Amino acid sequence: MGDVTVTIRSNGKRTEIRNMPYEGNGRGYAILDDMIDASRRGQVKYEGRGLWTVARTHTNAVILGLAAHYRRRVKVIQYGGVEKCVEACWKGRPDTAWTCQCVCAGRNHGSGVPYKLTVDSNGPGGSLSVQAGEPHEFYVYP
C-alpha cells in the first residue's frame, strides 16, 4: 500500500491529498472534515481520480490527522521556493565557493552560467538570476 501523499504547491491556494485508502462512499469527506473541524460545505473538495483538496490554512492539521488516522507515515511534497544567484557568484572562481555570500550559498559559484531567468542587472553583485527550486520531500510519522 502506497503512502498517503500531501502536496503543497507554492502558487496554489489549496493543499492536495492523494492515495487516501477507500473507506466507503463519502467517508473521505467525513475523515477530512473532522481533521479540519470544517464548519461549512466546500472546505473539503474531491477533484476526481483520487485527488482531494483543502484550503492551505488546514495543511498542518491534515498532515498530522492523516498520520494519526491511518497509523502510518504521510509523504509530504512541498513545491516552491526560488533559487537565486548573482553574477559575481556564477562568474567567481570555483575554488572559492565556500567564501560565497550569494543566496545560492555557493551551489552555483564559479559555474560561469546564470540560472534560467535573469530578472535584474543593476544589483550590487551584478545581474540576478533565478529558477524554481526543487521540490522538498519529507515524511511525517504517526
CSV table of C-alpha atoms in Angstrom, one decimal:
chain,number,residue,atom,x,y,z
A,1,MET,CA,0.0,0.0,0.0
A,2,GLY,CA,1.5,3.4,-1.0
A,3,ASP,CA,1.9,6.4,1.1
A,4,VAL,CA,-0.8,8.9,1.6
A,5,THR,CA,0.7,11.9,-0.2
A,6,VAL,CA,0.1,15.6,0.7
A,7,THR,CA,1.3,18.1,-2.0
A,8,ILE,CA,1.8,21.8,-1.2
A,9,ARG,CA,2.3,24.0,-4.3
A,10,SER,CA,3.8,27.5,-4.0
A,11,ASN,CA,1.1,29.1,-6.3
A,12,GLY,CA,-1.8,27.0,-5.0
A,13,LYS,CA,-4.5,28.1,-2.6
A,14,ARG,CA,-5.3,24.6,-1.8
A,15,THR,CA,-3.3,21.6,-0.5
A,16,GLU,CA,-3.7,18.3,-2.4
A,17,ILE,CA,-4.1,14.9,-0.8
A,18,ARG,CA,-3.7,11.7,-2.8
A,19,ASN,CA,-3.7,8.0,-2.1
A,20,MET,CA,-6.2,8.1,0.7
A,21,PRO,CA,-7.4,4.5,1.2
A,22,TYR,CA,-11.1,4.0,0.2
A,23,GLU,CA,-13.3,3.5,3.2
A,24,GLY,CA,-16.7,3.7,1.7
A,25,ASN,CA,-18.8,6.2,-0.2
A,26,GLY,CA,-18.5,9.7,1.3
A,27,ARG,CA,-16.0,8.7,4.0
A,28,GLY,CA,-13.2,10.8,2.6
A,29,TYR,CA,-15.3,13.9,3.2
A,30,ALA,CA,-16.1,12.9,6.7
A,31,ILE,CA,-12.5,12.0,7.6
A,32,LEU,CA,-11.0,15.2,6.2
A,33,ASP,CA,-13.9,17.4,7.6
A,34,ASP,CA,-13.2,16.0,11.1
A,35,MET,CA,-9.5,16.7,10.8
A,36,ILE,CA,-10.0,20.4,9.9
A,37,ASP,CA,-13.2,20.8,12.0
A,38,ALA,CA,-15.0,22.0,8.9
A,39,SER,CA,-17.8,24.4,9.6
A,40,ARG,CA,-19.2,24.7,6.1
A,41,ARG,CA,-19.5,22.8,2.9
A,42,GLY,CA,-16.8,23.2,0.3
A,43,GLN,CA,-13.8,23.3,2.7
A,44,VAL,CA,-13.0,19.7,1.5
A,45,LYS,CA,-13.3,19.1,-2.2
A,46,TYR,CA,-13.0,15.9,-4.2
A,47,GLU,CA,-11.4,16.8,-7.6
A,48,GLY,CA,-11.7,13.3,-9.1
A,49,ARG,CA,-9.2,10.5,-9.7
A,50,GLY,CA,-8.3,10.1,-6.1
A,51,LEU,CA,-7.4,13.8,-5.6
A,52,TRP,CA,-8.8,15.7,-2.5
A,53,THR,CA,-8.1,19.3,-1.7
A,54,VAL,CA,-8.4,21.5,1.4
A,55,ALA,CA,-7.6,25.2,2.0
A,56,ARG,CA,-3.9,25.9,2.6
A,57,THR,CA,-4.7,27.0,6.2
A,58,HIS,CA,-5.6,23.4,7.0
A,59,THR,CA,-2.4,21.8,5.8
A,60,ASN,CA,-0.8,21.1,9.2
A,61,ALA,CA,-4.0,19.7,10.7
A,62,VAL,CA,-4.5,17.4,7.6
A,63,ILE,CA,-0.9,16.1,7.6
A,64,LEU,CA,-0.9,15.3,11.3
A,65,GLY,CA,-4.5,14.0,11.1
A,66,LEU,CA,-3.8,11.6,8.2
A,67,ALA,CA,-0.8,10.1,10.0
A,68,ALA,CA,-2.8,9.5,13.2
A,69,HIS,CA,-5.9,8.2,11.4
A,70,TYR,CA,-4.1,5.7,9.1
A,71,ARG,CA,-1.4,5.0,11.7
A,72,ARG,CA,1.3,5.2,9.0
A,73,ARG,CA,3.6,7.7,7.5
A,74,VAL,CA,2.5,10.5,5.3
A,75,LYS,CA,4.6,11.7,2.4
A,76,VAL,CA,4.7,15.5,2.1
A,77,ILE,CA,5.9,17.1,-1.2
A,78,GLN,CA,6.4,20.8,-0.9
A,79,TYR,CA,7.0,22.8,-4.1
A,80,GLY,CA,8.1,26.4,-4.2
A,81,GLY,CA,10.9,28.5,-3.3
A,82,VAL,CA,13.2,30.3,-5.7
A,83,GLU,CA,16.9,29.7,-6.1
A,84,LYS,CA,18.8,32.9,-6.7
A,85,CYS,CA,22.3,33.7,-7.8
A,86,VAL,CA,24.1,36.9,-8.7
A,87,GLU,CA,26.6,37.5,-11.5
A,88,ALA,CA,29.6,38.0,-9.2
A,89,CYS,CA,28.9,34.5,-7.8
A,90,TRP,CA,28.5,32.5,-11.1
A,91,LYS,CA,31.5,34.3,-12.5
A,92,GLY,CA,33.6,33.8,-9.4
A,93,ARG,CA,36.4,31.3,-9.0
A,94,PRO,CA,35.2,27.7,-8.3
A,95,ASP,CA,37.9,27.2,-5.7
A,96,THR,CA,36.4,30.0,-3.5
A,97,ALA,CA,32.8,28.6,-3.3
A,98,TRP,CA,33.0,28.3,0.5
A,99,THR,CA,33.5,32.1,0.8
A,100,CYS,CA,30.4,32.8,-1.3
A,101,GLN,CA,28.0,35.3,0.2
A,102,CYS,CA,25.4,34.8,-2.5
A,103,VAL,CA,21.9,33.4,-1.7
A,104,CYS,CA,22.8,30.2,-3.6
A,105,ALA,CA,25.3,29.5,-0.8
A,106,GLY,CA,28.0,28.5,-3.3
A,107,ARG,CA,25.9,25.9,-5.2
A,108,ASN,CA,26.3,27.8,-8.4
A,109,HIS,CA,29.6,29.6,-7.6
A,110,GLY,CA,32.1,29.7,-10.4
A,111,SER,CA,29.8,27.8,-12.8
A,112,GLY,CA,30.0,30.5,-15.4
A,113,VAL,CA,26.3,30.0,-16.0
A,114,PRO,CA,23.4,32.0,-14.6
A,115,TYR,CA,20.2,30.3,-13.5
A,116,LYS,CA,17.3,30.0,-16.0
A,117,LEU,CA,16.0,33.6,-15.8
A,118,THR,CA,17.8,36.9,-15.4
A,119,VAL,CA,15.5,39.4,-13.7
A,120,ASP,CA,17.7,42.3,-12.8
A,121,SER,CA,21.0,43.7,-13.9
A,122,ASN,CA,21.5,46.6,-11.5
A,123,GLY,CA,22.2,44.9,-8.2
A,124,PRO,CA,25.3,45.2,-6.1
A,125,GLY,CA,26.5,41.8,-7.3
A,126,GLY,CA,25.6,42.4,-10.9
A,127,SER,CA,22.8,40.6,-12.6
A,128,LEU,CA,20.4,38.5,-10.6
A,129,SER,CA,19.3,35.1,-12.0
A,130,VAL,CA,16.5,32.9,-10.6
A,131,GLN,CA,15.0,29.5,-11.1
A,132,ALA,CA,12.3,27.4,-9.4
A,133,GLY,CA,13.6,25.4,-6.5
A,134,GLU,CA,13.4,21.6,-6.4
A,135,PRO,CA,10.5,20.1,-4.5
A,136,HIS,CA,11.3,19.1,-1.0
A,137,GLU,CA,10.0,15.7,0.2
A,138,PHE,CA,9.7,14.6,3.7
A,139,TYR,CA,7.7,12.1,5.8
A,140,VAL,CA,5.5,12.6,8.9
A,141,TYR,CA,5.1,9.6,11.1
A,142,PRO,CA,2.2,8.9,13.5
